Coordinates of C-alpha atoms and ligand atoms in Angstrom, one line a residue:
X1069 CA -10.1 5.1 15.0
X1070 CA -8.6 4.8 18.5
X1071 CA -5.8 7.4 20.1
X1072 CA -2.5 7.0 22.3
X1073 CA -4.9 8.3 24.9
X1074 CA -7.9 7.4 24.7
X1075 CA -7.0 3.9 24.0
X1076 CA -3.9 3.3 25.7
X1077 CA -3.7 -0.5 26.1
X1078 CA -3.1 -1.1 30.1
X1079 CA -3.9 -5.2 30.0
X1080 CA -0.4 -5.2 27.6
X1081 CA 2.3 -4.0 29.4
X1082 CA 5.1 -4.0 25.9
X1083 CA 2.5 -1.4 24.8
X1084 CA 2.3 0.3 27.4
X1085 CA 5.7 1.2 28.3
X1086 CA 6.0 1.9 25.1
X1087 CA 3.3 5.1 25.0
X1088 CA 3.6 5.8 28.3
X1089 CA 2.6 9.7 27.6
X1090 CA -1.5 10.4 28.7
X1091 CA -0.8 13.8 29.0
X1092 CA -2.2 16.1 26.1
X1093 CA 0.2 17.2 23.6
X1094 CA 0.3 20.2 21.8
X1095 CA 0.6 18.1 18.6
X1096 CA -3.1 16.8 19.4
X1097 CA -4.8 19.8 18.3
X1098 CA -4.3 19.4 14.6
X1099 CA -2.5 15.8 14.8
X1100 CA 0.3 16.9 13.0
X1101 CA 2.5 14.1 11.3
X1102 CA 0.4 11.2 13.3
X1103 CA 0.8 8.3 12.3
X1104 CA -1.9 5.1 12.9
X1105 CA -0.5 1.9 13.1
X1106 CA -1.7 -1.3 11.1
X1107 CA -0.9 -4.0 13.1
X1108 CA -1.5 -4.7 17.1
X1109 CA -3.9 -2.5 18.5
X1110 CA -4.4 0.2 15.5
X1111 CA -3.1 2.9 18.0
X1112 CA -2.7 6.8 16.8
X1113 CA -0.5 9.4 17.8
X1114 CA 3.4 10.7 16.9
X1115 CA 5.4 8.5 15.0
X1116 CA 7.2 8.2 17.9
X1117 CA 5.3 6.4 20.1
X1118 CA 2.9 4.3 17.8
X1119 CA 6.0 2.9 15.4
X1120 CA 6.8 -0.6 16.5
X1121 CA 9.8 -2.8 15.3
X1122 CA 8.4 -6.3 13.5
X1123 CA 9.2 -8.5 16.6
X1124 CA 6.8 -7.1 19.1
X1125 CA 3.7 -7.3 16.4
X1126 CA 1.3 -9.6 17.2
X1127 CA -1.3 -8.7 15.1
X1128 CA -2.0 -7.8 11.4
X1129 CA -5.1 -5.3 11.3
X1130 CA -4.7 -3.7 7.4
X1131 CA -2.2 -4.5 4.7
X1132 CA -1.0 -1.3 3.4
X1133 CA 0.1 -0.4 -0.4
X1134 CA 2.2 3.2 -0.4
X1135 CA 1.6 5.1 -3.6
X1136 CA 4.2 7.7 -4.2
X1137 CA 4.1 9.7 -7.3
X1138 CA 7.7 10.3 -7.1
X1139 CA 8.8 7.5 -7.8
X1140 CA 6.0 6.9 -11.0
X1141 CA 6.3 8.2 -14.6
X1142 CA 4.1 11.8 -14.9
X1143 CA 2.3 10.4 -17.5
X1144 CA 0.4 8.8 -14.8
X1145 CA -0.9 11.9 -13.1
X1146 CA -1.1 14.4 -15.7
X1147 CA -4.4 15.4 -16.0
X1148 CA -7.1 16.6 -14.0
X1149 CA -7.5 18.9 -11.4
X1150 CA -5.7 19.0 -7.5
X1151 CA -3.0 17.7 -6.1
X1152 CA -0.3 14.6 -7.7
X1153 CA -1.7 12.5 -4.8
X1154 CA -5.9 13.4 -6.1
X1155 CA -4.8 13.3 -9.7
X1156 CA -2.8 10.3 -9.5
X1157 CA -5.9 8.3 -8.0
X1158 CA -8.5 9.5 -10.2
X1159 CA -6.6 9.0 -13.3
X1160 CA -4.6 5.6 -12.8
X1161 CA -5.1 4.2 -9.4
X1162 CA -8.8 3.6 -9.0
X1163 CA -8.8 1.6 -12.5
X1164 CA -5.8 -0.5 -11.1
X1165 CA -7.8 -1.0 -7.7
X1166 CA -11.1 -2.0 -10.0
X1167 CA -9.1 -4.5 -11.7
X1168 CA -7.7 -5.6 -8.3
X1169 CA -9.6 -8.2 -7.3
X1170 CA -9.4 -7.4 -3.7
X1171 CA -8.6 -3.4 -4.7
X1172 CA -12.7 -3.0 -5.1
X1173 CA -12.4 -3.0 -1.3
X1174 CA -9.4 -1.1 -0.1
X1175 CA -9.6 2.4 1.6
X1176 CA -7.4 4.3 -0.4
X1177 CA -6.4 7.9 1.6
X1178 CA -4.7 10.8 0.1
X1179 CA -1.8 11.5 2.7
X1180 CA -1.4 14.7 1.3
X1181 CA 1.8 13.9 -1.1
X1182 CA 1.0 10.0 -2.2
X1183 CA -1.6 7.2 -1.7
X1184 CA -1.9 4.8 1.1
X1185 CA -4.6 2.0 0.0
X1186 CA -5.2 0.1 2.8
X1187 CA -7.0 -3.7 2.7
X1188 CA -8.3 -4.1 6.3
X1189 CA -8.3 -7.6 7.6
X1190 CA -11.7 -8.6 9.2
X1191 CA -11.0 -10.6 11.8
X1192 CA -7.5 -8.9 12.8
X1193 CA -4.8 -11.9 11.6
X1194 CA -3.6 -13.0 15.5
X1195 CA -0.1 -14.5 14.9
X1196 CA 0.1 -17.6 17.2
X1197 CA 3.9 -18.0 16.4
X1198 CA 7.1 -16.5 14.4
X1199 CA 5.8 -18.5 11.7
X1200 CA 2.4 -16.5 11.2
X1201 CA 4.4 -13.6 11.5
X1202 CA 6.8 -14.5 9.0
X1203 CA 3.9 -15.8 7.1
X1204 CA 2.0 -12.4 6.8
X1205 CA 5.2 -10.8 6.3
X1206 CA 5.4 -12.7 3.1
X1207 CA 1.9 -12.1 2.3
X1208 CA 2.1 -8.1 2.8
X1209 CA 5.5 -8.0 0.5
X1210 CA 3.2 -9.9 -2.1
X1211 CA 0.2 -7.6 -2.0
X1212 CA 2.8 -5.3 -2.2
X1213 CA 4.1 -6.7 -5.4
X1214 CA 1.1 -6.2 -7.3
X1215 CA 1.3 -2.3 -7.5
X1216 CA 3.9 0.2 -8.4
X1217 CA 5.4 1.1 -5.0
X1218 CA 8.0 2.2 -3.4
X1219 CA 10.3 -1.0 -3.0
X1220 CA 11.9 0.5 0.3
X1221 CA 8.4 1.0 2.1
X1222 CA 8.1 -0.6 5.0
X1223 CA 5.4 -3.8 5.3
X1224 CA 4.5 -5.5 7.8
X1225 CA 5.2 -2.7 10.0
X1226 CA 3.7 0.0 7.8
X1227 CA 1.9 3.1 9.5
X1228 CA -0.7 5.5 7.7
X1229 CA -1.6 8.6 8.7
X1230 CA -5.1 9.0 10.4
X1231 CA -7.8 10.5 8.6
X1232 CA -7.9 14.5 9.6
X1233 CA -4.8 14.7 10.5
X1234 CA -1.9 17.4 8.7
X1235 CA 1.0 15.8 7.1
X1236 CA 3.5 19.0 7.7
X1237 CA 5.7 18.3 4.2
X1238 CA 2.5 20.6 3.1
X1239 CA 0.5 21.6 5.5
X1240 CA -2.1 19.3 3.6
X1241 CA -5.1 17.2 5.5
X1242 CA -4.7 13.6 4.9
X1243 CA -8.5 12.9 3.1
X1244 CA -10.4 9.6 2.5
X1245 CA -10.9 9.4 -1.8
X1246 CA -12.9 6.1 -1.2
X1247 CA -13.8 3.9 2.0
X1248 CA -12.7 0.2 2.0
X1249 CA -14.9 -2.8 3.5
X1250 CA -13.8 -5.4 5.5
X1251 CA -11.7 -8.3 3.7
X1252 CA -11.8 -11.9 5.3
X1253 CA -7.8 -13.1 5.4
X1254 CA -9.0 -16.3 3.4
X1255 CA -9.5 -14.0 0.8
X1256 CA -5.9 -12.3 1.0
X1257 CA -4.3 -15.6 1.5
X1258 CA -6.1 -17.1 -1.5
X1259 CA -5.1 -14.2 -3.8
X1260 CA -1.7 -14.5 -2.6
X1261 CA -1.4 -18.0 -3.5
X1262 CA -3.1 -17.6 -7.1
X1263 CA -0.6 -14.7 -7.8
X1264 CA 2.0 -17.1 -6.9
X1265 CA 1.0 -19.4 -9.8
X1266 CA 0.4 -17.0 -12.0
X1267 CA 2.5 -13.8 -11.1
X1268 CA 2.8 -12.2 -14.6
X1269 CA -0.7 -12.4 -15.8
X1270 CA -2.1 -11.5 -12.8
X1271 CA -0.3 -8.0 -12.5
X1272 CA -0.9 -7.6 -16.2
X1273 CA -4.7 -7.8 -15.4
X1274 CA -4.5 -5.1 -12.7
X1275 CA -2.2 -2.7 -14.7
X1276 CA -3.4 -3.4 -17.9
X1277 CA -6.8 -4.7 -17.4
X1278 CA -5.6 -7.3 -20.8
X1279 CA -3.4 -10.6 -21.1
X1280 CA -2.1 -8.8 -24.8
X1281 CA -1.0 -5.3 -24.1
X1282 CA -0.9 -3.3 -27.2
X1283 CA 2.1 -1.8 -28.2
X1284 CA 4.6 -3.7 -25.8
X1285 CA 4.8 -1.6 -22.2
X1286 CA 8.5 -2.0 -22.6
X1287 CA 9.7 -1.5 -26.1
X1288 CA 6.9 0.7 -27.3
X1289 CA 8.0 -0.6 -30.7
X1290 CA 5.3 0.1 -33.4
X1291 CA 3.3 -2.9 -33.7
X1292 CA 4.5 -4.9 -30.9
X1293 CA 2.4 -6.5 -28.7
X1294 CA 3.1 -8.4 -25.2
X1295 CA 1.5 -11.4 -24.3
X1296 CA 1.3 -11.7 -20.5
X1297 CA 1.5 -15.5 -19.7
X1298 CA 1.4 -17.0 -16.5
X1299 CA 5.2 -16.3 -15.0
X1300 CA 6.4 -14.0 -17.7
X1301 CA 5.3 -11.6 -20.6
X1302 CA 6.4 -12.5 -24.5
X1303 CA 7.0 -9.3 -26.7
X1304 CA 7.6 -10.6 -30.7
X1305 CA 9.0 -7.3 -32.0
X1306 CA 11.8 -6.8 -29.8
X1307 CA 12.0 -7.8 -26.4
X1308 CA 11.6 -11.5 -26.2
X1309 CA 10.7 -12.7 -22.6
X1310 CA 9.7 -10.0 -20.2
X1311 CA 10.2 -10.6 -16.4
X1312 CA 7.3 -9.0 -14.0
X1313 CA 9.8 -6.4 -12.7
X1314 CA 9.8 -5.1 -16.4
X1315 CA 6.4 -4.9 -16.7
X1316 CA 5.9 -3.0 -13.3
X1317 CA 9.0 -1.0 -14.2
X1318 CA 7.3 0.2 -17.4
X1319 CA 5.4 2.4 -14.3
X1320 CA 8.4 3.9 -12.5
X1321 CA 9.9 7.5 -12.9
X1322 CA 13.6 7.9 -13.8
X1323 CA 15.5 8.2 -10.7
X1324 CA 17.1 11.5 -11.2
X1325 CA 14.0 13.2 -11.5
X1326 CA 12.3 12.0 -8.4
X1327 CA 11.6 14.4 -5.9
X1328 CA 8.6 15.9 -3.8
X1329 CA 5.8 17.6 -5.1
Ligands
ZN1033 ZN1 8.7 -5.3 -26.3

């Protein structure tokens, strides 16, 4: 992955002036809170300098999903050995990601306290107009959409953390747990549009790996089942029609109890 200083854009001057730093930092011995950007030039360094509002991005390099245990239920990360962010991987994520049916591909990195899983774009998306941007901003939110995530986190603008580098929260090293292969954008596009027509079902099949989830995510009642159709979910014991946001809520901690690790 490329550096603020080693490659420090000089053809494109918005870049430029905005890391205008070549001078070694002290934060470059252990990189601590860098950031790496996945859009325009994939740049690392400090937040600082490598964040970039959505207006002067001009290309999309990786769609990024942010996995934070804290806001999942426990029962998601409860067994096995190592950290909430190791744990949480080996026991939920990397069946979701299986199911997923780009997910097979993504990089997925430990940041130390969550999961970025990251679907790199090969060739980079280079937005001709607003309307590409607009487009892929769309098309991140949806990708987005398909996990358990924070709803706040950023998306087209989204940073990870490069590989190596300390995340100071814990003094952790941010660690690859699988690498990712390139994805053609036809591909993302085309998922995008299927989960369009078919958002309920196709989240059940990620989650759940099943169209008739066994008892009902939402009730729990004995003996329910939900049937995940094509837009919504249909629970016979108690819950009638179930929206996606159910479904995906069926995931997510309380609120009051959310907090760091
Ligand atoms: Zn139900």
């Amino acid at each position: 992955m490329s550096s603020v200083h080693k490659n420090r854009p000089s053809h494109k001057r918005k870049e430029s002036e905005a890391n205008p730093s070549a001078e070694p930092q002290a934060d470059d011995v252990g990189q601590v809170d860098w950031r790496e950007q996945t859009f325009n030039d994939g740049l690392t360094g400090p937040v600082e300098k490598v964040s970039t509002p959505q207006d002067l991005i001009t290309q999309s390099r990786t769609v990024m999903i942010d996995i934070d245990p804290q806001y999942l239920t426990p029962t998601l990360f409860d067994s096995g050995k190592g950290t909430r962010a190791t744990r949480l991987y080996h026991q939920t994520v990397c069946h979701w990601l299986d199911r997923h049916p780009l997910g097979k591909k993504a990089e997925v990195r430990s940041t130390g306290s969550g999961l970025h899983a990251l679907f790199h774009l090969e060739p980079v998306v280079v937005f001709g107009s607003t309307a590409d941007r607009d487009l892929w901003a769309t098309v991140v939110r949806a990708m987005q959409n398909t996990l358990p995530c924070d709803p706040n986190a950023p998306g087209l603008t989204a940073l990870t953390r490069p590989i190596g580098s300390t995340n100071s929260k814990n003094d952790r090293k941010v660690k690859q747990l699988r690498p990712g292969e390139p994805i053609a954008p036809e591909e993302i596009l085309q998922f995008v549009d299927d989960l369009r027509r078919r958002p309920f079902a196709t989240v059940a099949g990620i989650l759940y790996g099943a169209d008739r989830i066994t008892p009902c995510p939402v009730c729990k009642a004995n003996g329910s089942t939900l049937a995940a159709l094509d837009r919504v979910g249909r629970c016979y014991a108690r819950c009638g029609t179930v929206k996606l946001v159910q479904l995906v809520g069926s995931f997510m901690s309380d609120p009051s109890t959310r907090g760091e690790e």
